[in-house]
Each structure stands twice: as structure tokens, then as C-alpha cells.
Coordinates of C-alpha atoms in Angstrom, one line a residue:
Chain M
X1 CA 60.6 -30.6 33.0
X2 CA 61.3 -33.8 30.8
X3 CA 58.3 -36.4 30.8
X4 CA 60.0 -39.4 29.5
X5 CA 56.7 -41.7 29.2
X6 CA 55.2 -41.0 25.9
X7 CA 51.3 -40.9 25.5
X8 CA 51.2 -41.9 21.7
X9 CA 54.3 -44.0 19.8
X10 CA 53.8 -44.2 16.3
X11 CA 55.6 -47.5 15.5
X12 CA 57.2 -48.1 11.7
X13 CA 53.3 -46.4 10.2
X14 CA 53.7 -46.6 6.3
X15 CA 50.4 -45.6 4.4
X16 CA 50.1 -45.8 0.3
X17 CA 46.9 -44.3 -0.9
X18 CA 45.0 -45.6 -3.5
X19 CA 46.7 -45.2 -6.7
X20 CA 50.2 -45.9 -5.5
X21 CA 51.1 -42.6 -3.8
X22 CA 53.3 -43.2 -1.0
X23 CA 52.5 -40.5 2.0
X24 CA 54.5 -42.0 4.6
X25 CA 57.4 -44.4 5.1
X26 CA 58.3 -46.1 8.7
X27 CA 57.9 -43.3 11.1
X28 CA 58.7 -44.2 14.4
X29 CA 57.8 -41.8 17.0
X30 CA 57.2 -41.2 20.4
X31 CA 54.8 -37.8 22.0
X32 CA 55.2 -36.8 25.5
X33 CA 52.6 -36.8 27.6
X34 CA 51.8 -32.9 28.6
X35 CA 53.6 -31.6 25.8
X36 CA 53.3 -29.9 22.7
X37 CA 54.6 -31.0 19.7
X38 CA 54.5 -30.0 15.9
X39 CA 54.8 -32.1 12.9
X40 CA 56.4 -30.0 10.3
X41 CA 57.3 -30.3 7.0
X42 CA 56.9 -29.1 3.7
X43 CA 53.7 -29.5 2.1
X44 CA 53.2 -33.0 0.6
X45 CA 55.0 -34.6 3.3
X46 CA 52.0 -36.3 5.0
X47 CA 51.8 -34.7 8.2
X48 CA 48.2 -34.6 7.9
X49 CA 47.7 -38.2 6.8
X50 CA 50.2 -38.5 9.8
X51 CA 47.9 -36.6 12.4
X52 CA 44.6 -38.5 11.1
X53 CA 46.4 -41.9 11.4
X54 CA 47.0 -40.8 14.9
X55 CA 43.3 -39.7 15.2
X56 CA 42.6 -43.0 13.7
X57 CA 40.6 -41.5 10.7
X58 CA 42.9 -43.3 8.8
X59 CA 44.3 -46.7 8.8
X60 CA 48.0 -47.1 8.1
X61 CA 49.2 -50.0 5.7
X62 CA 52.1 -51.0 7.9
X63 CA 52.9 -50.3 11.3
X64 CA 50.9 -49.2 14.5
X65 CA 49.8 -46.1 16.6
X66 CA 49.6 -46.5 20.4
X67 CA 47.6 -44.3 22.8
X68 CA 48.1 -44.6 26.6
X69 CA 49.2 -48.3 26.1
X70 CA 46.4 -49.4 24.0
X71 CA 46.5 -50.0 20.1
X72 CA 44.5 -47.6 18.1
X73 CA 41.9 -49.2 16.1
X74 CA 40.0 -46.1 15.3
X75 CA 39.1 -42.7 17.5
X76 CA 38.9 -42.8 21.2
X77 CA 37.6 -40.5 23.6
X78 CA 41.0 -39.6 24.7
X79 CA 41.6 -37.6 21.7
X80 CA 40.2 -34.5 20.1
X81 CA 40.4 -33.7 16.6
X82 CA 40.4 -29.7 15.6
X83 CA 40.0 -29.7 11.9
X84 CA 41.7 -27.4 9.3
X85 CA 38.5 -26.7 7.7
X86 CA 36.8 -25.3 11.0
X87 CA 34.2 -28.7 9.8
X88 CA 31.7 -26.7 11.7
X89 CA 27.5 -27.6 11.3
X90 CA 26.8 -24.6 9.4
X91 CA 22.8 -25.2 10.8
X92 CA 23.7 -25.5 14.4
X93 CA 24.9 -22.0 16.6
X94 CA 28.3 -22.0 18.9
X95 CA 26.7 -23.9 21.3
X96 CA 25.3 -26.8 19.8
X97 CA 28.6 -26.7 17.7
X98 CA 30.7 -26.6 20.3
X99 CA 28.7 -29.0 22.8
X100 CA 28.1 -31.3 19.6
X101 CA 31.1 -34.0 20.6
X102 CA 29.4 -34.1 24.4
X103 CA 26.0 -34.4 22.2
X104 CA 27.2 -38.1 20.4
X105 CA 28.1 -39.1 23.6
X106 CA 24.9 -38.9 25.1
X107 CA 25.3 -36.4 27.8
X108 CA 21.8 -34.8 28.6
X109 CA 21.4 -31.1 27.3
X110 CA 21.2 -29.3 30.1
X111 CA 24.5 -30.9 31.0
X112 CA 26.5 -30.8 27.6
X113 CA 25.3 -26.6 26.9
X114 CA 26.8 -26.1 30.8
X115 CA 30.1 -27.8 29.8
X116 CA 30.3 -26.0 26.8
X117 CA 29.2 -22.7 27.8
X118 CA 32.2 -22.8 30.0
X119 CA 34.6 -23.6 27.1
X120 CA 32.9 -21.0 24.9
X121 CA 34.3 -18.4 28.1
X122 CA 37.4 -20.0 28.2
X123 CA 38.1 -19.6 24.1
X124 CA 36.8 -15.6 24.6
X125 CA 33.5 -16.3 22.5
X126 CA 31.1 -15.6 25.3
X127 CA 28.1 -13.7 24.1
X128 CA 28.7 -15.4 20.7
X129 CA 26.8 -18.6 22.1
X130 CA 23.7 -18.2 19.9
X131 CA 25.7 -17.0 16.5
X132 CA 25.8 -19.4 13.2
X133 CA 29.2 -20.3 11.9
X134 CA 28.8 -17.9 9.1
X135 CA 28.6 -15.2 11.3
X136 CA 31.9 -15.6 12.6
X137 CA 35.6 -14.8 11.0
X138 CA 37.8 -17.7 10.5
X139 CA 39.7 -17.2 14.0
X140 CA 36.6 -16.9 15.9
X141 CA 35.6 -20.2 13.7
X142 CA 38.3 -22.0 14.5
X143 CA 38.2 -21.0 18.4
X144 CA 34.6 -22.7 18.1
X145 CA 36.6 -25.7 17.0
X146 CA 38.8 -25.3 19.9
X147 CA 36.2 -25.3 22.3
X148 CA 34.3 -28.3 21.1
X149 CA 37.9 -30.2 21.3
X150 CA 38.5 -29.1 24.7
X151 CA 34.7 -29.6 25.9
X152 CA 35.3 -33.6 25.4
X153 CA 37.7 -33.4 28.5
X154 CA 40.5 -35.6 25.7
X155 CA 43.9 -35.7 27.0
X156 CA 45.3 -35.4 23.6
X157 CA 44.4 -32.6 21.3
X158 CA 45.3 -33.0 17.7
X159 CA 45.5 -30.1 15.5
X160 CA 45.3 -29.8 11.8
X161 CA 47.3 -26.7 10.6
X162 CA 44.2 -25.1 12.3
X163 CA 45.6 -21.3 12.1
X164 CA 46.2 -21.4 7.8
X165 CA 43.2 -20.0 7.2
X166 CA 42.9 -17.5 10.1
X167 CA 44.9 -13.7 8.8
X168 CA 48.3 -13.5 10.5
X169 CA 47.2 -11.0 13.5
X170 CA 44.6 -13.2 14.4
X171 CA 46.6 -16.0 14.4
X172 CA 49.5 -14.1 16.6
X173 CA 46.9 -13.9 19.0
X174 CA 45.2 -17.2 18.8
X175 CA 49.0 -18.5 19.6
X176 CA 49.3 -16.5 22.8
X177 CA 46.4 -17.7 24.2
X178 CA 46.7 -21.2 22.9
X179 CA 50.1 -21.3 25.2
X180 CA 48.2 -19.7 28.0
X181 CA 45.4 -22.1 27.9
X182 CA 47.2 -25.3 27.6
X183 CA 49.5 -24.5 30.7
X184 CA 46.9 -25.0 32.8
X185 CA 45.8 -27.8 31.5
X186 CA 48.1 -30.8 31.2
X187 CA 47.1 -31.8 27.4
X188 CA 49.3 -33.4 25.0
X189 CA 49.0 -31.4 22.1
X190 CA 50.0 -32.8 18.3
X191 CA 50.1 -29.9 15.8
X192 CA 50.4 -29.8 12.6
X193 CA 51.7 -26.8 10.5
X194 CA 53.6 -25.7 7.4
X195 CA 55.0 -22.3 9.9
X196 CA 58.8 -22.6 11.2
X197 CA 57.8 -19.4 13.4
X198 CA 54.9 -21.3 14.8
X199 CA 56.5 -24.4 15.2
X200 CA 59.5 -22.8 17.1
X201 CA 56.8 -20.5 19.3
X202 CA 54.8 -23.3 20.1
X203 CA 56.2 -26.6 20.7
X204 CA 58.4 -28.5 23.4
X205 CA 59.3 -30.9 20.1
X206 CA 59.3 -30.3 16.7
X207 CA 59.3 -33.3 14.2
X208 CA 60.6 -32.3 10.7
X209 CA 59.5 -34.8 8.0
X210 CA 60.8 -35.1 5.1
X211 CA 58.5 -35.5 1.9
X212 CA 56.9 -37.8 -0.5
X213 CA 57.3 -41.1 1.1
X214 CA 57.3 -39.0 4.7
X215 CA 59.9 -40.0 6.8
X216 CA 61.2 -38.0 10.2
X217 CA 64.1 -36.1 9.3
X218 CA 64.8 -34.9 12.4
X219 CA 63.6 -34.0 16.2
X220 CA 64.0 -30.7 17.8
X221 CA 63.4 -29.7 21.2
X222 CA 63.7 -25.8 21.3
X223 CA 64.3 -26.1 25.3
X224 CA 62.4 -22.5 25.2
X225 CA 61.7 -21.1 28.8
X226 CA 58.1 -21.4 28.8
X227 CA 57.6 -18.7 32.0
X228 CA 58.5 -16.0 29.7
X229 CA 56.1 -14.1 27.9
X230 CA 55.0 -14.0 23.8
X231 CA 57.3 -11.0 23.3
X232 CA 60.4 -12.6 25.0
X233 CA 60.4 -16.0 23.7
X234 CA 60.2 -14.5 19.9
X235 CA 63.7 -12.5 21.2
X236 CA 65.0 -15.6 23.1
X237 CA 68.2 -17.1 21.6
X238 CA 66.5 -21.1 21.7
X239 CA 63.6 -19.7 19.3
X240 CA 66.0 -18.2 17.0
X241 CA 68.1 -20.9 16.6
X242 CA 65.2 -23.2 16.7
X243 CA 63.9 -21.0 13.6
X244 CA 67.6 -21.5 12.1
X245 CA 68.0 -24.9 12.2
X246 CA 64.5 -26.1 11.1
X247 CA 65.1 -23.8 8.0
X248 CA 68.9 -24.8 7.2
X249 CA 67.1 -28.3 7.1
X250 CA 63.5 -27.5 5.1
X251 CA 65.8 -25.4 2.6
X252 CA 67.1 -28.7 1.2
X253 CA 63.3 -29.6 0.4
X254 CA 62.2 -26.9 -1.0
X255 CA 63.0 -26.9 -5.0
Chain Q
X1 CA 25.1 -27.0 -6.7
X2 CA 21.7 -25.8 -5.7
X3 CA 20.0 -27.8 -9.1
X4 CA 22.0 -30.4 -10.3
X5 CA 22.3 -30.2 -13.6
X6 CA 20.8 -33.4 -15.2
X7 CA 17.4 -32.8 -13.1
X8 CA 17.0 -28.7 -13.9
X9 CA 18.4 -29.9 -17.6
X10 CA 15.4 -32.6 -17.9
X11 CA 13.1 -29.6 -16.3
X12 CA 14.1 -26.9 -18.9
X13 CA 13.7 -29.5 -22.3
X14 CA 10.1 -29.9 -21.3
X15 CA 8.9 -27.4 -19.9
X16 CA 9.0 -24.6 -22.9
X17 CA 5.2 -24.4 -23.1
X18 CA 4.2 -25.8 -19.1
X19 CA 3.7 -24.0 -16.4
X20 CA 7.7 -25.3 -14.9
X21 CA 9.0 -21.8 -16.9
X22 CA 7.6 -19.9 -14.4
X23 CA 9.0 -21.8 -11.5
X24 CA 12.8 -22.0 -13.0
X25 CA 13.1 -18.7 -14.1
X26 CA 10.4 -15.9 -12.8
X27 CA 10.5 -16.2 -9.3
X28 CA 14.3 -15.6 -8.7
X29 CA 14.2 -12.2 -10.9
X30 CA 10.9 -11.5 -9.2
X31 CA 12.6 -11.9 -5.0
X32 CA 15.2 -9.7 -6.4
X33 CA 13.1 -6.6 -7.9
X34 CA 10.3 -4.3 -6.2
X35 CA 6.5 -4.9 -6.1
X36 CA 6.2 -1.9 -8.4
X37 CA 8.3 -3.8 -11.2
X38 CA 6.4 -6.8 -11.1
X39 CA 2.9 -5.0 -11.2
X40 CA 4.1 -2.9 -14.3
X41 CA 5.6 -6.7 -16.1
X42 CA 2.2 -7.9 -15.1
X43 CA 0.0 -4.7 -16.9
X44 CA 2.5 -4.6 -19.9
X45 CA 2.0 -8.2 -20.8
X46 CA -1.6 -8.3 -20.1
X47 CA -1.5 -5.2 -22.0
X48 CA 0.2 -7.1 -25.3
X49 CA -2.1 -9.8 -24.9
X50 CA -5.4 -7.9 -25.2
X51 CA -3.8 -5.8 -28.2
X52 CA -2.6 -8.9 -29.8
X53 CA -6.2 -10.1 -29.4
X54 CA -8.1 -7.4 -30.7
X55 CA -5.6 -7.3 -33.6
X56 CA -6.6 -10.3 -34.2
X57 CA -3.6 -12.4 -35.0
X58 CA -6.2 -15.5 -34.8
X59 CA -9.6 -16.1 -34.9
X60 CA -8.5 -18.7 -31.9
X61 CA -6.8 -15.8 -30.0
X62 CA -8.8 -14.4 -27.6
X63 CA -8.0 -10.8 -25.9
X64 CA -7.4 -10.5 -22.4
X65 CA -10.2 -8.9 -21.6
X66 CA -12.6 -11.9 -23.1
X67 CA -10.6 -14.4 -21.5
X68 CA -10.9 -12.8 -17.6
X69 CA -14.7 -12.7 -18.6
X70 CA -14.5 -16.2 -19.4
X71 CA -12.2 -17.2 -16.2
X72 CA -14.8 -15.4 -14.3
X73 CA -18.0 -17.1 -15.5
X74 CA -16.2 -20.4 -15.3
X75 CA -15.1 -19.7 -11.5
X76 CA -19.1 -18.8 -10.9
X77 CA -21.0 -21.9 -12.0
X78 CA -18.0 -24.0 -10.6
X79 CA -17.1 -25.6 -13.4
X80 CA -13.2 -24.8 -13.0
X81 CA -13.4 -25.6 -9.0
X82 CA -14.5 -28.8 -10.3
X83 CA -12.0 -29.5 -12.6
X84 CA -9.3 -28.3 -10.6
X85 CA -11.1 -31.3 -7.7
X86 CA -10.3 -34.4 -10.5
X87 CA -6.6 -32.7 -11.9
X88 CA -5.4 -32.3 -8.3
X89 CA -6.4 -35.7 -6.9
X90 CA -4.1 -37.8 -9.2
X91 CA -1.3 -34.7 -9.0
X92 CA -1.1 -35.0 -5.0
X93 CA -1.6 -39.2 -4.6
X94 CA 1.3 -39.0 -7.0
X95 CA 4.0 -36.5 -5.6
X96 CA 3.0 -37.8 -1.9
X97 CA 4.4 -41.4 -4.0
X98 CA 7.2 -39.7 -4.8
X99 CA 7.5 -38.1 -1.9
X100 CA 7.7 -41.2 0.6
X101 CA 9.6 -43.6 -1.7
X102 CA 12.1 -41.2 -4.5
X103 CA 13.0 -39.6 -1.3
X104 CA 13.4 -42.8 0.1
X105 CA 15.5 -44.3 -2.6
X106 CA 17.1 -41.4 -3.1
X107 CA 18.3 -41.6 -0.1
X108 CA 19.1 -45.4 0.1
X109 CA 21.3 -44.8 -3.1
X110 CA 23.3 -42.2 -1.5
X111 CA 24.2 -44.0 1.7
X112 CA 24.4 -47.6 -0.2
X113 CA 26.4 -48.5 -3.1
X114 CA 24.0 -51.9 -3.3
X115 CA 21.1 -49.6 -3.6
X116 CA 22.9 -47.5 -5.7
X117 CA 24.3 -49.5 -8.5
X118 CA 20.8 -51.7 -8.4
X119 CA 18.6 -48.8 -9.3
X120 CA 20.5 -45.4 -10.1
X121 CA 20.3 -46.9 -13.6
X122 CA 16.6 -46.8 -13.9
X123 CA 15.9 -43.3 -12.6
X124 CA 18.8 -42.1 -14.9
X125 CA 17.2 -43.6 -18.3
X126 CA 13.2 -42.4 -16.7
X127 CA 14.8 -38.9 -16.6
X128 CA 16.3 -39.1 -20.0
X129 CA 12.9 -41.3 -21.6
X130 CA 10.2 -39.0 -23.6
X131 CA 7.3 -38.8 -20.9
X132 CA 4.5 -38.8 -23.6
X133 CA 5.8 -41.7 -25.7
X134 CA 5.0 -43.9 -22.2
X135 CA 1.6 -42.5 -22.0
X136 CA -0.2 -45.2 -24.6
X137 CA 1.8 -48.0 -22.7
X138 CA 0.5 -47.0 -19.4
X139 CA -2.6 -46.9 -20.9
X140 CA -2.4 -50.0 -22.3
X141 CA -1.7 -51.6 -18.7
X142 CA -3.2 -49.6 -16.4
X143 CA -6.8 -48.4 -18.4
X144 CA -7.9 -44.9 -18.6
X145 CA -8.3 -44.3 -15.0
X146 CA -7.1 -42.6 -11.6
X147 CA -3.7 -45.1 -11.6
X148 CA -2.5 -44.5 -15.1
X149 CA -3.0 -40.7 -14.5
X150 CA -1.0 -41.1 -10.8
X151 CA 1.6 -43.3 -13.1
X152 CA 2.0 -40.6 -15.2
X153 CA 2.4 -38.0 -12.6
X154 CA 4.9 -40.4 -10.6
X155 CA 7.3 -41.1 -13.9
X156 CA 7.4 -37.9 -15.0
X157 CA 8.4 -36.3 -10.9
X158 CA 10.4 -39.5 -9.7
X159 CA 13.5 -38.9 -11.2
X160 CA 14.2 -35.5 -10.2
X161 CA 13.0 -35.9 -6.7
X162 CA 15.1 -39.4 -6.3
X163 CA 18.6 -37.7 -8.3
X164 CA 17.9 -34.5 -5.8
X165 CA 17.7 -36.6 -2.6
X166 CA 20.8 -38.7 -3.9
X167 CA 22.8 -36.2 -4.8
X168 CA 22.2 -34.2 -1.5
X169 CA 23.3 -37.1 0.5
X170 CA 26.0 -37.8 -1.8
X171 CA 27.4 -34.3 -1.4
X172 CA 28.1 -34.2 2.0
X173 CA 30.7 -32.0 3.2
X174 CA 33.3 -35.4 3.5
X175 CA 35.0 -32.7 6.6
X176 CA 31.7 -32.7 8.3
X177 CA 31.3 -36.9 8.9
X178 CA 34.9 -37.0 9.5
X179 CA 34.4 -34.9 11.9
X180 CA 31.4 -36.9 13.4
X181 CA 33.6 -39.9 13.4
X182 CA 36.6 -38.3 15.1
X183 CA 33.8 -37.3 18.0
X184 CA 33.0 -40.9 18.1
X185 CA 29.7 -40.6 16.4
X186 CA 28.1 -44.0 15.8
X187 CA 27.2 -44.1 11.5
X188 CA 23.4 -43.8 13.1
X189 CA 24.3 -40.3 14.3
X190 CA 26.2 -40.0 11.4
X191 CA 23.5 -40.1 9.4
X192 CA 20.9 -38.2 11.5
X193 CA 23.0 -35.5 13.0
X194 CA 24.9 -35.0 9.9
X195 CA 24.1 -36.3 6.0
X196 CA 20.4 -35.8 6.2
X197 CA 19.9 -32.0 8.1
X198 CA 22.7 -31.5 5.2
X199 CA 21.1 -33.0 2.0
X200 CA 17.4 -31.1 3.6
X201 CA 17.9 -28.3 1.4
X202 CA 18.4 -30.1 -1.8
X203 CA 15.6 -33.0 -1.2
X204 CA 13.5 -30.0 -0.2
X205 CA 14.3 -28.4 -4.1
X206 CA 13.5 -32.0 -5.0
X207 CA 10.4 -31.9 -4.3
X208 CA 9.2 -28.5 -5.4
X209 CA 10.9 -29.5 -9.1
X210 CA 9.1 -32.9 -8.8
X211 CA 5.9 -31.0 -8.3
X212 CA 7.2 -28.6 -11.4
X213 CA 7.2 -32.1 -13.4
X214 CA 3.6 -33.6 -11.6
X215 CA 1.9 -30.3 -13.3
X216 CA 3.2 -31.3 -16.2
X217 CA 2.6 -34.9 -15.9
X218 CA -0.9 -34.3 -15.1
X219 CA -1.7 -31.9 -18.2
X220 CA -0.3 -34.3 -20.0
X221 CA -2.0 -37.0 -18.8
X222 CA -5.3 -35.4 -18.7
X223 CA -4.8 -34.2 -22.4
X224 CA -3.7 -37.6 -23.4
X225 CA -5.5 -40.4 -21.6
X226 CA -9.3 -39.7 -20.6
X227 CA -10.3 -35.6 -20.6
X228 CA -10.6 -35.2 -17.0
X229 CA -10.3 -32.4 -14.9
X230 CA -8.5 -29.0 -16.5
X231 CA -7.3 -31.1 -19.4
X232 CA -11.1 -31.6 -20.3
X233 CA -12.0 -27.9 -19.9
X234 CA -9.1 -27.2 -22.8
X235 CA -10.4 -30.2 -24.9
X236 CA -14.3 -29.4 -24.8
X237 CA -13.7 -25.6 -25.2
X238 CA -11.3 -26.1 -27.6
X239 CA -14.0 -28.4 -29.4
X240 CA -17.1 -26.0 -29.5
X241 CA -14.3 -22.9 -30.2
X242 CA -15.0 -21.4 -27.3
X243 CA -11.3 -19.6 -27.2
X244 CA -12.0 -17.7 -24.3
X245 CA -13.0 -20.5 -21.9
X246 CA -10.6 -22.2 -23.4
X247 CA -7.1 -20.0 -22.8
X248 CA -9.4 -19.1 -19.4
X249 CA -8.9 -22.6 -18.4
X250 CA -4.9 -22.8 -20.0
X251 CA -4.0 -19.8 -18.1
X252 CA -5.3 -21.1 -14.7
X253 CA -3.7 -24.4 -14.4
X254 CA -0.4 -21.6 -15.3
X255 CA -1.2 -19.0 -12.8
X256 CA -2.5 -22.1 -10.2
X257 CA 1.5 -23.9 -10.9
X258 CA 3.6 -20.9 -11.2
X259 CA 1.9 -19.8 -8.0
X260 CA 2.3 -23.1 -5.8
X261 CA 6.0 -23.4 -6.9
X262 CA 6.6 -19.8 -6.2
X263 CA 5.3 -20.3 -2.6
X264 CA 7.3 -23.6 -2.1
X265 CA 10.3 -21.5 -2.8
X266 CA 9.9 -18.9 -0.7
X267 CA 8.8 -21.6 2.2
X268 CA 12.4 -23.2 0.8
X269 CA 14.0 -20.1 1.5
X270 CA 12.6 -19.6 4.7
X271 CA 13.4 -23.0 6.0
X272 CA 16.7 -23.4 4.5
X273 CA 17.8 -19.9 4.9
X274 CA 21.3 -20.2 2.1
X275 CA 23.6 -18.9 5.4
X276 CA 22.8 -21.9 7.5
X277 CA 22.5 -24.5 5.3
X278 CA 24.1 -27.6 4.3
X279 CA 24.0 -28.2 0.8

């Protein structure tokens, strides 16, 4: 089950922001292609600045990000972005929200509402196609977001703590079926999130950085089983030491 | 975040004894409460007015009574349809001005910082600069005619309608464009898809408080420059002391402003509906 090629390497990035803040410090790192994996760290630790560096939102000062081979010099249509903020059109319903990425490419309507009419099904928002963002609950917002990442067909999908404003049932569940999803579908997922529980649930590889410059501080592959279902992998003995070992290292952080 | 604060600040310094009170403040109070209510605020002040009249707290104060007489005969030998002919002509060439180019360099200074730092400056000192201590100069250029009357309409409406445009663009949810960027939107769609349908609602409120201002500007104008229009009605009435013709004339250009703006709002509403918009 261990792809050795990786689909992104982050190579020595180092980004100071304006001001003189220092949010990341050579990182080196490599993704696997098909595999999820979580930056985690405490806050401050520039795992979003990280993420949108990969995305290439954001230039780095020093270093480079690689994609399938290729430099990045900004966004590509092989990755998706699913914001933390939802960063919904509050004018536009599910379905122009969701088809919107499809709708900058040029894709005809007919064409782009099909596409993601499907993903809306797939997400379990069908019948919510014609409802505005602000008629929706966070998760189901952030499942809209979902949908439009997954409607540009990107083989990466980068995630920006996208369950900390969702209440902790919902975002149980919105786990589950996140799992479920990607199976089936062969995307490399980067994740970000402050969670050691989601972290651990989730991920082939966690990255711990450390904070303020950002450095990795460690890797962790939780080697979870990932037949089982929801309820047995929270009991397996790899997520609970996975959940030990990321918090005997985060503890030092914390002050 | 609905009225910036510099342009509804600039509205609420003038606008003591103009028409622009009714816009800023009645019509909110008046969506909120029931038919009823606003019949009975209606009756009661009418009621105050005609009482204060009759009193009489001024040989110059007319009751209510005379001064719905006088509206009336005014209305029937077309006098006021007349007058209202020559005050909305300059009123209209000059907010369809400021219309086509405040929203357009409102909207240049939000997406340019070349536009921005070349002209922001201006509109900031017009909106801070004492409309009625202009008026001589523009008359002094431009004679007594249509243009200084359209000038006047366009300095005083400008600046709200340009900082309103401006700040809408500038207040763009920074998530949102990200977001357009990450989904490879070119800065064309950036702008099209995104900053303007966004900024819609508050160049929209632009508009209606630069119309707020225009009323003003015109009265002013018209009471200044040449009497034309309603300001002449007020000036020749005021002249022979007919009161009644002349408050007649005062409270139509009120009810004719407070009325306009209080549609545009509701159309505001309806078209920019607080749950889906932007700004």
C-alpha cells in the first residue's frame, strides 16, 4: 500500500511576511500521491501559509513547491482549494456555487450544472441545488465547498482546517464520509487542521510542525487499516497511539 | 458597513432642514411598523401643523389646511407641474453624470492604486468642502444657466456616489477573490464574477444618497443662482407673502424627495435582498 512517488515536494520553502514575521523555515517535504495527509500543528505554526504556498496563493521567499514534476508558479488545474471560510458567492445558489470553478474554465452551462449536479448527489446535498449559502448550516456549507473542489476533476485536494467551524457531530460525520468518498477516488488529499483526533482518523501521514518560524517536527504514518469501519479505527491500537505520540510531541508547544 | 461613515456623515451635517432627513431616518422605522402607525404619525403631525397655524405662532405660518388649498390650486393651473419640469431637468442630467463617471471612478480607485492615489484626494476634500460657498464661483464660470445648476447637482452627489462605489469594491470579501484565483479565474473574471456583483449593493446605496444630495444640490442651486423651477415658486411666494403657496411649494419638493428615495430603497431591498448579498 506504500506509493513511494510523491505528487507535491515542498523543497527548503521559507516565507517572512511583511513586517518581519517569520511563518515558515526550510520545510522540506514530500506528499504521496493517493494519500491523505494532515499538516498539524499548533496554531501559529503556518500550516495555512504552508497549504496556500502549495495552492500557490502564496509565494514563498525561499525554496520551491513541485506538483507532478512541474514547478509551481501559481494555481493549476490539478489542485483544488476548499477554504476555511466556506468563501462561498453568497448571490449565487449550490449550483452555480458549486459548478463556479467549471464556470472560469469555460465549460458551457448545460455542461458545468450536469457535472456538478452529480457532485452535489455525491456530497448528500441533492434537493439543496437551488438554496443560497445562507440557507445552509456550516457543514452543509462547507460540503458545497467540497463539491465545487471535487467538480474540477483536481488530483490534489487541499483543505484548509475546513471542519473548525462545522459543531463536532457534524463534523464526526462529515469525517466518515470524507474517508468513504476519497477511497474511491484516488485524490491526494493535503489537510490542514489544529485536531490530533482528526489528524489520527484521517490521514496515511501526519506532518507535525513546529511553530513560529514553522519547521517539520516530525512525520507520522499511523499505518491504520483503512478496511475497517469509523467505529473500529477510533478503538484500533495505531489511532491510539497515533493520538499519543502527536500529543507527547504538541505538549512541548503548548505554553 | 451598509453607509460608510464619511458619506452618511457628510449626508446628516447638511441635510437638517432638506428633504435627505426623510430618506436617512424615516423609511427604516417606517418598513419596520404597520400601515396603521404611519397613518396615525401622518394625522398627528398634520394635526400639530394646522393647530400651530391657527394659533398663530407667525403671521408667515400657514395652517395645514391653507397650505393643501394652496398645493391644490397650484397643482390645477400647472404652475408646480411646471416648476417641477425646470428643477428635475438639471437634478437628472446631473445624477445620470454621476452616475456613469463617480461610479466609474469609483470603481477605477478601488481596483487601481494609480487611480486611487491620483484622485481619492479630490472627492475626499469635495465631500468635506461647504457646497454653498462654491455656488458664486460656479456662477462666476459657468453663468446663471442649465450647467452651473447641473455643476451644482454633480459636486454636491459626486462624492458620495464615487466614496460608495470605492469602498464597495474595496471591501471585497479578500476569501472570495482568493478563492476565484485558486479556481484559476483570470483578474477579468475576477472582477466581473466577483468584486463588482459584490460592491452592487453598496454602489446601488451610492446612488440613492447621491440623489439624497442632487435634491439638495438643486434647491440650492435654484434658491441661489437664477429662481427656476421649485426654487422660484418659494422665492416669488415668499416675495408677495403668499405663505401658503409658498410652504405648498416647500413641502412638495419634501414629499416629491422623501418619496423617490423611499422607493429607491425598497427597489434596493428588493434587488439586493441583505441574505444574498455581497457587501
Amino acid at each position: 500500500m506504500m506509493h513511494n512517488d510523491a505528487i507535491v515536494e515542498v523543497k527548503g520553502v521559507g516565507k517572512t511576511y511583511d513586517g518581519g514575521v517569520e511563518a515558515l523555515k526550510d520545510v522540506a517535504l514530500a506528499f504521496p500521491r493517493g494519500q491523505l495527509s494532515t499538516l498539524l500543528g499548533p496554531s501559529g505554526c503556518g500550516k495555512t501559509t504552508l497549504l496556500k504556498i502549495i495552492a500557490g496563493l502564496i509565494p514563498p521567499n525561499t525554496g520551491e513547491v513541485w506538483v507532478k514534476g512541474r514547478k509551481v508558479h501559481g494555481p493549476g488545474p490539478e489542485r483544488a482549494f476548499v477554504f476555511q471560510d466556506f468563501a462561498l458567492l453568497p448571490w449565487a445558489n449550490v449550483l452555480r456555487n458549486v459548478a463556479f470553478g467549471l464556470e472560469l474554465q469555460g465549460v458551457p452551462r448545460e455542461q458545468r450544472h450536469e457535472i456538478a449536479r452529480r457532485h452535489i448527489a455525491e456530497v448528500g446535498l441533492g434537493g439543496f441545488e437551488s438554496s443560497y449559502p445562507n440557507q445552509l448550516s456550516g457543514g452543509m456549507k462547507q460540503r458545497v465547498g467540497l463539491a465545487r473542489a471535487l467538480a474540477v476533476d483536481a488530483d490534489i485536494i487541499l483543505m484548509d482546517e475546513p471542519f473548525s467551524s462545522v459543531d463536532e457531530q457534524t463534523r464526526r460525520k462529515f469525517q466518515e464520509e470524507l474517508l468513504d468518498l476519497l477511497r474511491h477516488k484516488q485524490k491526494t488529499v493535503i489537510f490542514v487542521t489544529h485536531s490530533i483526533e482528526e489528524a489520527a482518523y484521517l490521514s496515511d501521514q501526519i506532518v507535525l510542525l513546529s511553530p513560529r518560524p514553522g519547521t517539520v517536527s516530525r512525520i507520522i504514518r499511523p499505518g491504520i487499516e483503512r478496511s475497517k469501519g469509523p467505529d473500529e479505527i477510533r478503538r484500533d491500537q495505531h489511532y491510539l497511539d497515533a493520538v499519543d505520540e502527536i500529543w507527547q510531541i504538541l505538549k512541548q508547544y503548548v505554553v | 458597513m451598509r453607509h460608510p461613515a464619511p458619506p452618511l456623515a457628510a449626508l446628516r451635517c447638511r441635510s437638517r432642514r432638506t428633504p435627505a432627513e426623510h430618506e436617512s431616518v424615516k423609511p427604516r422605522r417606517l418598513v419596520a411598523s404597520h400601515v396603521a402607525w404611519q397613518l396615525i404619525s401622518f394625522a398627528f403631525f398634520f394635526g400639530v401643523w394646522e393647530i400651530a397655524g391657527r394659533w398663530p405662532v407667525s403671521a408667515a405660518f400657514p395652517p395645514f389646511s391653507q397650505t393643501l388649498l394652496a398645493l391644490v390650486a397650484m397643482i390645477a393651473d400647472g404652475s408646480l407641474a411646471k416648476a417641477y419640469v425646470s428643477t428635475l431637468q438639471p437634478l437628472l442630467i446631473g445624477i445620470v453624470l454621476c452616475g456613469i463617471a463617480g461610479v466609474g471612478f469609483g470603481i477605477g480607485m478601488g481596483l487601481s492604486r494609480t487611480v486611487e492615489w491620483l484622485t481619492l484626494p479630490v472627492f475626499i476634500i469635495l465631500q468635506a468642502a461647504p457646497m454653498a460657498a462654491m455656488i458664486p464661483l460656479i456662477t462666476y464660470l459657468y453663468g446663471i444657466g442649465l450647467t452651473s445648476k447641473v455643476l451644482a447637482v454633480v459636486f454636491l452627489a459626486a462624492p458620495v456616489i464615487v466614496m460608495n462605489s470605492y469602498k464597495g469594491i474595496r471591501n471585497t470579501n479578500p476569501s472570495l477573490v482568493q478563492m476565484c484565483r485558486a479556481f484559476l479565474g483570470t483578474r477579468r473574471q475576477e472582477v466581473v464574477k466577483i468584486i463588482l456583483p459584490y460592491a452592487a449593493a453598496l454602489i446601488f446605496a451610492g446612488l440613492r444618497l447621491g440623489l439624497a444630495m442632487g435634491f439638495i444640490g438643486i434647491v440650492i442651486a435654484e434658491l441661489l443662482i437664477t429662481p427656476t423651477g421649485i426654487g422660484d415658486l418659494i422665492t416669488y411666494h415668499s416675495s408677495v407673502a403668499e405663505y401658503p403657496s409658498m410652504f405648498a411649494a416647500i413641502t412638495s419638493i419634501i414629499a416629491v424627495a422623501a418619496l423617490t428615495l423611499y422607493g429607491l430603497e425598497r427597489l434596493e431591498r428588493a434587488l439586493f435582498p441583505p441574505e444574498i448579498r455581497g457587501s
